[in-house]
PDB file of C-alpha atoms and ligand atoms in Angstrom:
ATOM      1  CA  UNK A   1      97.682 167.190 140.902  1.00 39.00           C
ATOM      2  CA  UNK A   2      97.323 169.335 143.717  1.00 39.00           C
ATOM      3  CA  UNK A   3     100.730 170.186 146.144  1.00 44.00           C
ATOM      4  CA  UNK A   4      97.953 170.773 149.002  1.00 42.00           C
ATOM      5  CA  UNK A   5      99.075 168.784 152.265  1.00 49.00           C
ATOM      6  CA  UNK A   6      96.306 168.962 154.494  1.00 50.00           C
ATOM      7  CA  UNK A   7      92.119 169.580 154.383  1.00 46.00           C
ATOM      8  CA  UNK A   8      92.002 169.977 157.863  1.00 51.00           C
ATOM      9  CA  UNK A   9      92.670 172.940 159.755  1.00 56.00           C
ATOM     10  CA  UNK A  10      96.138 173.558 160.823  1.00 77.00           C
ATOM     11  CA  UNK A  11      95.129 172.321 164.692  1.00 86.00           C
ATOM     12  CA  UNK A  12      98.767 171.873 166.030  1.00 95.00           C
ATOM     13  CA  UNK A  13      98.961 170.675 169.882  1.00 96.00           C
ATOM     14  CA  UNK A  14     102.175 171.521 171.923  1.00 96.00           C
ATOM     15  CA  UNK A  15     103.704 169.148 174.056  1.00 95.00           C
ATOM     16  CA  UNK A  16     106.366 170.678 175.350  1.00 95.00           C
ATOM     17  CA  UNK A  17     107.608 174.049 174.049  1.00 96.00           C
ATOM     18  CA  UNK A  18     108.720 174.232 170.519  1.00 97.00           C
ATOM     19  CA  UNK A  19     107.580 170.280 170.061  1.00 98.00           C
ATOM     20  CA  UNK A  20     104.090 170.714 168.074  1.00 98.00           C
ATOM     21  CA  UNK A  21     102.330 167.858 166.726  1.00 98.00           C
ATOM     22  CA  UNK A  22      99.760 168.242 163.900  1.00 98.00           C
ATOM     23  CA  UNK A  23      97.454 164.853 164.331  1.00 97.00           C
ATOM     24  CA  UNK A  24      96.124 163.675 160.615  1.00 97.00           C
ATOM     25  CA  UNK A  25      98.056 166.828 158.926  1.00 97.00           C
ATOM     26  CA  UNK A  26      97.896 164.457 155.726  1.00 98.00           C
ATOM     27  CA  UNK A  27      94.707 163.118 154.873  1.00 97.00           C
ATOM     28  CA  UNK A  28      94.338 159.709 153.174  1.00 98.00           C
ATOM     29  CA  UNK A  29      94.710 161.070 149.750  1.00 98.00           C
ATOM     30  CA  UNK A  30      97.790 162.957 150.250  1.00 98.00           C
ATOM     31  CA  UNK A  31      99.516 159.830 152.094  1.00 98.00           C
ATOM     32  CA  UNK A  32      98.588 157.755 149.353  1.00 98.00           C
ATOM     33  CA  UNK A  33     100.552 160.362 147.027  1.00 98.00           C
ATOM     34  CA  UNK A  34     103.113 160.685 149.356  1.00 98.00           C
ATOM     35  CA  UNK A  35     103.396 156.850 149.696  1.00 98.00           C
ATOM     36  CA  UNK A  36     103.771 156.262 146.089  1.00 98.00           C
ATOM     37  CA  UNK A  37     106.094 158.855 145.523  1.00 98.00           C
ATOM     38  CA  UNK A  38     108.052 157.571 147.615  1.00 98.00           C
ATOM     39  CA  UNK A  39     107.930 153.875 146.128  1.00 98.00           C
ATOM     40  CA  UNK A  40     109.092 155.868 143.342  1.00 98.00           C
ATOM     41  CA  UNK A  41     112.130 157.656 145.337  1.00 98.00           C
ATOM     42  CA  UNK A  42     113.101 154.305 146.280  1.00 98.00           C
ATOM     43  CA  UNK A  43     113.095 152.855 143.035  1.00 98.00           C
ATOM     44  CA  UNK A  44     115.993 155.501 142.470  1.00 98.00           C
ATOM     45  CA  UNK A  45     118.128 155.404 146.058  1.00 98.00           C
ATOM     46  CA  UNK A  46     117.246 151.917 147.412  1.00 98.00           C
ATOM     47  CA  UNK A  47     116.934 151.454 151.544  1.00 98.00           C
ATOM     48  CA  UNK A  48     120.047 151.297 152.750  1.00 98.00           C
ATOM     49  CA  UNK A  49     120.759 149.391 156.364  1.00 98.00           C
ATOM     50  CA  UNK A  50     122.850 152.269 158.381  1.00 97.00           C
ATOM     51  CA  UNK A  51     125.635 151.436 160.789  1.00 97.00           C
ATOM     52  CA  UNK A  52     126.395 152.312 164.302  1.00 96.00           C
ATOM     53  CA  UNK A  53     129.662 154.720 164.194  1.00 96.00           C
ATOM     54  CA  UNK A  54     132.749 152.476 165.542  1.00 94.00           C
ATOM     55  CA  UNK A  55     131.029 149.306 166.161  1.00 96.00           C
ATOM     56  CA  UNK A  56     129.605 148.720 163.065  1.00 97.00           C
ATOM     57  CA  UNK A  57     126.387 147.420 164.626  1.00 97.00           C
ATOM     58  CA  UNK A  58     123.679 147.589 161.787  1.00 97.00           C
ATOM     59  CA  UNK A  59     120.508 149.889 162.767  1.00 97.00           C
ATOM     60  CA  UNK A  60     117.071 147.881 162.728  1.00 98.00           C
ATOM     61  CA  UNK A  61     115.536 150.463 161.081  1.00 98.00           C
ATOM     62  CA  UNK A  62     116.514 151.104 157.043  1.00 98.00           C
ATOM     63  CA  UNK A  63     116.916 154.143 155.430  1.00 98.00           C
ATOM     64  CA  UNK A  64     117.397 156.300 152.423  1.00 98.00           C
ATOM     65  CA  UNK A  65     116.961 160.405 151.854  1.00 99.00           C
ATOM     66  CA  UNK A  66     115.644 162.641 149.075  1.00 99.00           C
ATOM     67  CA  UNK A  67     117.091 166.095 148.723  1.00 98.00           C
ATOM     68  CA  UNK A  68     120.378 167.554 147.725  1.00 98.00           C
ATOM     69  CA  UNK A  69     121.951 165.969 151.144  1.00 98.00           C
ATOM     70  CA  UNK A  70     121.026 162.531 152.677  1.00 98.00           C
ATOM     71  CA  UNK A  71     122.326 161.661 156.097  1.00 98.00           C
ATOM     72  CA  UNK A  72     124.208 158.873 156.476  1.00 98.00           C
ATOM     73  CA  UNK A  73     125.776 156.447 159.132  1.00 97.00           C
ATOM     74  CA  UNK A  74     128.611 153.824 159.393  1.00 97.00           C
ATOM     75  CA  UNK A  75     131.892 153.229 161.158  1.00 97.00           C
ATOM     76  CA  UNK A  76     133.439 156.519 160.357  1.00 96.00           C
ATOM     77  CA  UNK A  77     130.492 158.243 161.681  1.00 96.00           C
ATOM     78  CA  UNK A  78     127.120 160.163 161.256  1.00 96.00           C
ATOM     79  CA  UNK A  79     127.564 162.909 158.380  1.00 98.00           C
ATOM     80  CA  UNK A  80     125.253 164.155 155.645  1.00 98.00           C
ATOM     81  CA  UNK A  81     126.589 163.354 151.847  1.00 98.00           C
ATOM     82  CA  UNK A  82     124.710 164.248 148.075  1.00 98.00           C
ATOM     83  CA  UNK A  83     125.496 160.962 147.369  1.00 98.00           C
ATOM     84  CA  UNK A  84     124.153 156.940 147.673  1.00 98.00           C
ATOM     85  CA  UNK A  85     126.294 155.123 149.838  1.00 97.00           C
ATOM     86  CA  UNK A  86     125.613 151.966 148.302  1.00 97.00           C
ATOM     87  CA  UNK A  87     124.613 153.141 144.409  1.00 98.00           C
ATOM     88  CA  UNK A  88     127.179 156.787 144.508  1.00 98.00           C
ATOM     89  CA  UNK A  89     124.054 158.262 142.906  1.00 98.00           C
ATOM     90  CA  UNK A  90     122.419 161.600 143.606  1.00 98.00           C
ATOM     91  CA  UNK A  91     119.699 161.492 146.129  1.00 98.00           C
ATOM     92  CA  UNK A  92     116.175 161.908 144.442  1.00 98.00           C
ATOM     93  CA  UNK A  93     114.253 164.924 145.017  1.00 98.00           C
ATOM     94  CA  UNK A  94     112.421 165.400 148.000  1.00 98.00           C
ATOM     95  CA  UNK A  95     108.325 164.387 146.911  1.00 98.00           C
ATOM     96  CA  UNK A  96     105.979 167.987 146.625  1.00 98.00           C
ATOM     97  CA  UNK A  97     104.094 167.378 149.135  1.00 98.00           C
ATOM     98  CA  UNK A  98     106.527 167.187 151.690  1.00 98.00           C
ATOM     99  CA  UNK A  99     108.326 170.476 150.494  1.00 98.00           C
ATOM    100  CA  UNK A 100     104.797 171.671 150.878  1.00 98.00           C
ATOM    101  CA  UNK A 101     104.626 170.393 154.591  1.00 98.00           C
ATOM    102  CA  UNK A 102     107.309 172.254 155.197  1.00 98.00           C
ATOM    103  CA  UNK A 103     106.373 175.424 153.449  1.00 98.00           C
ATOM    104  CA  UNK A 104     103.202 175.434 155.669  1.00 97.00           C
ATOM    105  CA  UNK A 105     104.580 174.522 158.643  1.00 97.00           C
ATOM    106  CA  UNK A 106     108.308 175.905 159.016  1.00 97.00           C
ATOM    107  CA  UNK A 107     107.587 179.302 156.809  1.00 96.00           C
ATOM    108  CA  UNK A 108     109.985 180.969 158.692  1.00 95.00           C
ATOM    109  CA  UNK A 109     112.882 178.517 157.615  1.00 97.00           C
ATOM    110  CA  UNK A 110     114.858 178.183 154.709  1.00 97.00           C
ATOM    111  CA  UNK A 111     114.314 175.197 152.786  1.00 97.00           C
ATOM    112  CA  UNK A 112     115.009 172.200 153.843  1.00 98.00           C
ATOM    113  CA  UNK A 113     117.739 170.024 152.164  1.00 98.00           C
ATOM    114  CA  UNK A 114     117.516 166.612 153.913  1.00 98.00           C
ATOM    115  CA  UNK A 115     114.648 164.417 153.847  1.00 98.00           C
ATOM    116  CA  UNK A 116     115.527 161.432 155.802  1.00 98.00           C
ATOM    117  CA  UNK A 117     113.400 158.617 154.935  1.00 98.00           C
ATOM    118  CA  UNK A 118     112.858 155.692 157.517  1.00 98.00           C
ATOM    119  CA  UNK A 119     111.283 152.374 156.993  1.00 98.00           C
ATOM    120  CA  UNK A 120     110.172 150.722 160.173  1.00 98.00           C
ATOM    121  CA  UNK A 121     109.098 147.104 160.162  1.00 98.00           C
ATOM    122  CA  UNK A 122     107.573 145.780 162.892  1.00 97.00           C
ATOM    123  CA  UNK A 123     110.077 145.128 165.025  1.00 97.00           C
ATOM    124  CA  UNK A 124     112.381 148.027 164.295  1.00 98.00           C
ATOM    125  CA  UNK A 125     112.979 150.597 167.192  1.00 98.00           C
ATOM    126  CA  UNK A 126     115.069 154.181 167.644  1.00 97.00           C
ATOM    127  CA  UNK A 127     117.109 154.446 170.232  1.00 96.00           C
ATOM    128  CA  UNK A 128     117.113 158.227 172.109  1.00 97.00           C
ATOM    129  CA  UNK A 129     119.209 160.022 170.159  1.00 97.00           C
ATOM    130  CA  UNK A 130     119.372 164.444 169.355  1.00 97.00           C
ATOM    131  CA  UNK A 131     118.989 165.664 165.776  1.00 97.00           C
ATOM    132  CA  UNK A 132     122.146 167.682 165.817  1.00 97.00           C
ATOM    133  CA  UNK A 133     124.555 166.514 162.551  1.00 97.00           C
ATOM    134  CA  UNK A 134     123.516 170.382 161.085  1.00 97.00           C
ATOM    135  CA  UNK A 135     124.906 173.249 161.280  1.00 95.00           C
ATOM    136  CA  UNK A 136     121.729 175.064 161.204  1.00 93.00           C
ATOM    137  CA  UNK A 137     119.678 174.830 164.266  1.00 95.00           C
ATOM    138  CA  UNK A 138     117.047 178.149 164.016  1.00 95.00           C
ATOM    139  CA  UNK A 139     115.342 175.650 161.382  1.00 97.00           C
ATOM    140  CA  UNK A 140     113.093 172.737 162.422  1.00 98.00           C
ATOM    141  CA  UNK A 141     113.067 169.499 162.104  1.00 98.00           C
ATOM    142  CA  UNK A 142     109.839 168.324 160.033  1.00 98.00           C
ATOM    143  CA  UNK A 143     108.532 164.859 160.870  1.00 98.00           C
ATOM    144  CA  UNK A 144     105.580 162.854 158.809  1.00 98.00           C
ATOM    145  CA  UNK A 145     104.614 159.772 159.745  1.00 99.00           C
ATOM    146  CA  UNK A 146     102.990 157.253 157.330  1.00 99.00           C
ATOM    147  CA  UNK A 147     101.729 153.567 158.023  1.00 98.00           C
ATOM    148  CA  UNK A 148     101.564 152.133 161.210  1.00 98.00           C
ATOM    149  CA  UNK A 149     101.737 153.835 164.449  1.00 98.00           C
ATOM    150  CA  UNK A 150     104.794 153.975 166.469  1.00 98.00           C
ATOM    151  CA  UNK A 151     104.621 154.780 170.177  1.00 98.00           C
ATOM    152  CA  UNK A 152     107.287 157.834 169.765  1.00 98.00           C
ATOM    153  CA  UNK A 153     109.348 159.051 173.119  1.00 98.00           C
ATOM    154  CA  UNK A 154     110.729 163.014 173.594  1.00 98.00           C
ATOM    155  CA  UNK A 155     112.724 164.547 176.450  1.00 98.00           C
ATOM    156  CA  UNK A 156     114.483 167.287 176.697  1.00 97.00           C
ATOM    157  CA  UNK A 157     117.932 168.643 176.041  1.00 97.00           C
ATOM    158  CA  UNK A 158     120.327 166.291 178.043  1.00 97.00           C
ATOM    159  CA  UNK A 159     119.605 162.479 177.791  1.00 97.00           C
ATOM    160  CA  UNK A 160     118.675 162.536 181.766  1.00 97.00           C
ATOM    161  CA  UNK A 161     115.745 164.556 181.364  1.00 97.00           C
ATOM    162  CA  UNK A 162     112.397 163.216 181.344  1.00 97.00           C
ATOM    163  CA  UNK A 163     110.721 161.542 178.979  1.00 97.00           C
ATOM    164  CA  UNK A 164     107.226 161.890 177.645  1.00 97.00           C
ATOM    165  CA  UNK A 165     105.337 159.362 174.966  1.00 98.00           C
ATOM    166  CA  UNK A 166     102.699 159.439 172.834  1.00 98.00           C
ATOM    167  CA  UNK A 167     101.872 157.549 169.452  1.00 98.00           C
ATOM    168  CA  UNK A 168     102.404 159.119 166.433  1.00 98.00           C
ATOM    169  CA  UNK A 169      99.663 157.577 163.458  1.00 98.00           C
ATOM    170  CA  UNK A 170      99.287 157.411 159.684  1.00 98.00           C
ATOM    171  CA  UNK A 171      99.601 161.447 158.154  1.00 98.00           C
ATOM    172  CA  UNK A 172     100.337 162.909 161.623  1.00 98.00           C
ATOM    173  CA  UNK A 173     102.970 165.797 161.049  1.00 98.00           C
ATOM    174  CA  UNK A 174     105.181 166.700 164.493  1.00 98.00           C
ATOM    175  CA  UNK A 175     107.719 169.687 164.554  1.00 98.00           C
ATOM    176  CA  UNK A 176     110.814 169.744 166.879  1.00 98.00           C
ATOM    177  CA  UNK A 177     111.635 173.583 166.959  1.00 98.00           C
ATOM    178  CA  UNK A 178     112.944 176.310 168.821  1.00 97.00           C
ATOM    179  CA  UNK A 179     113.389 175.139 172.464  1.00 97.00           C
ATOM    180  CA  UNK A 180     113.072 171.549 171.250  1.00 98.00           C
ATOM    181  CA  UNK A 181     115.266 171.476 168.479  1.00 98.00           C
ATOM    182  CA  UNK A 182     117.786 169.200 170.213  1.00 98.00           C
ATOM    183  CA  UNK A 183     115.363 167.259 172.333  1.00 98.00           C
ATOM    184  CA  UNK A 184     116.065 164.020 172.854  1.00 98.00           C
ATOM    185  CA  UNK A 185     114.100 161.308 171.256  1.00 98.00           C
ATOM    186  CA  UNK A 186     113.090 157.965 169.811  1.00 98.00           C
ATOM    187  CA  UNK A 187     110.749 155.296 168.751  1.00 98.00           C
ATOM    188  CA  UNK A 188     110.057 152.501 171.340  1.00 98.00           C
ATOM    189  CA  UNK A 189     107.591 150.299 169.396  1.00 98.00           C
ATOM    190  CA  UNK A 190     105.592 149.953 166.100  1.00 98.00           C
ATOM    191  CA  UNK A 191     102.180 149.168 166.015  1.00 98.00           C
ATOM    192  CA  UNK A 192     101.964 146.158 163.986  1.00 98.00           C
ATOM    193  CA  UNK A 193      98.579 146.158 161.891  1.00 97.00           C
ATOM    194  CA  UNK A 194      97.614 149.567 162.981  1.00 98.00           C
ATOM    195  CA  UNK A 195      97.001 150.861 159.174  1.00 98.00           C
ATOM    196  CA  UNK A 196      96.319 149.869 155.437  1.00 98.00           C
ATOM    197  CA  UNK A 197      98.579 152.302 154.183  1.00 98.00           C
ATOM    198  CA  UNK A 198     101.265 150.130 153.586  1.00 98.00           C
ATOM    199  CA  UNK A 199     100.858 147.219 151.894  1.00 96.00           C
ATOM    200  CA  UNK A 200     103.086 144.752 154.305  1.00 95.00           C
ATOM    201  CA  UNK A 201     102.534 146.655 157.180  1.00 97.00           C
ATOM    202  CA  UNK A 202     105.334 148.562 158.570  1.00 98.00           C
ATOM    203  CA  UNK A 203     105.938 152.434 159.120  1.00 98.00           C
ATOM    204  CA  UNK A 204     107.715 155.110 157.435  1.00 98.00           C
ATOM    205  CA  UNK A 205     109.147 158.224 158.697  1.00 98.00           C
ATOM    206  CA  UNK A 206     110.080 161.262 156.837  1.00 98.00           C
ATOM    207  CA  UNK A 207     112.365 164.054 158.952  1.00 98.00           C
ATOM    208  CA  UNK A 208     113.214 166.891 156.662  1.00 98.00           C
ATOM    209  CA  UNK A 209     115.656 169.239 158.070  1.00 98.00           C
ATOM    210  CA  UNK A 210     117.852 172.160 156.433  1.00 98.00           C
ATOM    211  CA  UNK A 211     121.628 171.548 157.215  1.00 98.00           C
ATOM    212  CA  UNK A 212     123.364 174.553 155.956  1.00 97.00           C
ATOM    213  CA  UNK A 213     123.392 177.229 157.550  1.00 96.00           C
ATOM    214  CA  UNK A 214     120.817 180.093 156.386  1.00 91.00           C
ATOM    215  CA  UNK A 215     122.109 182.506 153.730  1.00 91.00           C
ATOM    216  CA  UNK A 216     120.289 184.773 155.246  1.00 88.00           C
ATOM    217  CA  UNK A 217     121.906 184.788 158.553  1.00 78.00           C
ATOM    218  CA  UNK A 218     125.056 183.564 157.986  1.00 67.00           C
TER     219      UNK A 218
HETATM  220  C1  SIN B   1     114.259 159.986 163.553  1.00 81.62           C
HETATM  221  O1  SIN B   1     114.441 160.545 164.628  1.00 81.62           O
HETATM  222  O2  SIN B   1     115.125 159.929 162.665  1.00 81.62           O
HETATM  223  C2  SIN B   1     112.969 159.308 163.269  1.00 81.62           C
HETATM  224  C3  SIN B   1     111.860 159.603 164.216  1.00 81.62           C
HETATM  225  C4  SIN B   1     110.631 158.816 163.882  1.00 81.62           C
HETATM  226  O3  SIN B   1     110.745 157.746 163.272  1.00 81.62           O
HETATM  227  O4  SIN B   1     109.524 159.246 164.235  1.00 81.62           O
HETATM  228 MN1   MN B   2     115.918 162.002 164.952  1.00 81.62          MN
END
């Protein structure tokens, strides 16, 4: 089976600098394989419900991560582990065709060793929030959307700044980089019945990200 992500040119659109997003990156093929392998990664670490830090106050979203690290969140805080918090069992590996996502998008980057896995369902939302549990912040953070839409907010740097929105659909790709590494943002709505991908509806969200910092650098 082929590891190729996308047939269409690589047509990315910048929204504000370092924030590129790569409408239909995956074409229906490759989300199909990217959907099942992740039924399959799921099989292995099950979705998880995460935890506000302190209050305990369950996310709407669920979760679960392939890769050597998954990122996790409860009461004693936001931190990346190798482990399940639920199962203790290694994270699956992060599906081909993401890697190769990242390989043609991020070249410059080491690899990535997080690939947080969201499952939306239809009423699930994401508060603004930064990206910035790593230590590594010269690397992007990948995103690949699959399933329904999601009308997806960005800022910039400091939570005051202002906001911009725009959906983000079935195989669209989006890079937070350079300038807009640590932009602020968050999902404000799903669009219930917006694609066939999933069968149930709901939307999934992969962010891969490397965490450690770069041998190379360091
Ligand atoms: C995230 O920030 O973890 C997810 C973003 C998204 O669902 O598009
Ligand atoms: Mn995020």
């Amino acid at each position: 089976m082929s590891d190729r992500v996308s047939s269409a040119s690589l047509r990315g659109i910048e929204i504000i600098a370092g924030l590129i997003h790569y409408p239909g990156f995956l074409d229906r093929p490759a989300q199909e394989r990217l959907r099942d392998a992740l039924r399959e990664a799921v099989r292995a670490a099950p979705l998880f419900t995460p935890r506000m830090p302190r209050t305990g106050k369950p996310f709407t979203v669920r979760m679960t991560n392939c890769g050597p690290l998954g990122w996790v969140s409860d009461e004693a805080g936001y931190r990346y582990q190798p482990t399940h918090p639920v199962t203790g069992a290694p994270w699956p590996p992060i599906p081909k065709i993401a890697l190769a996502a990242w390989a043609e998008l991020a070249p410059e980057a080491p690899p990535p060793e997080a690939c947080l896995v969201n499952f939306y369902d239809g009423s699930a939302r994401m508060g603004l929030h930064q990206d910035r549990d790593e230590e590594e912040f010269s690397a992007p953070v990948l995103s690949l959307s699959l399933g329904d839409s999601c009308l997806f907010r960005v800022g910039g740097a400091k939570r005051s700044d202002k906001t911009r929105s725009f959906d983000l659909n079935s195989g669209d790709a989006l890079i937070l980089g350079g300038p807009a590494r640590l932009a602020f943002h968050g999902v404000d709505r799903i669009r219930g019945g917006s694609s066939t991908l999933l069968e149930g509806g709901g939307r999934i969200n992969l962010t891969l990200r490397r965490v450690t910092l770069d041998p190379r650098r360091a």
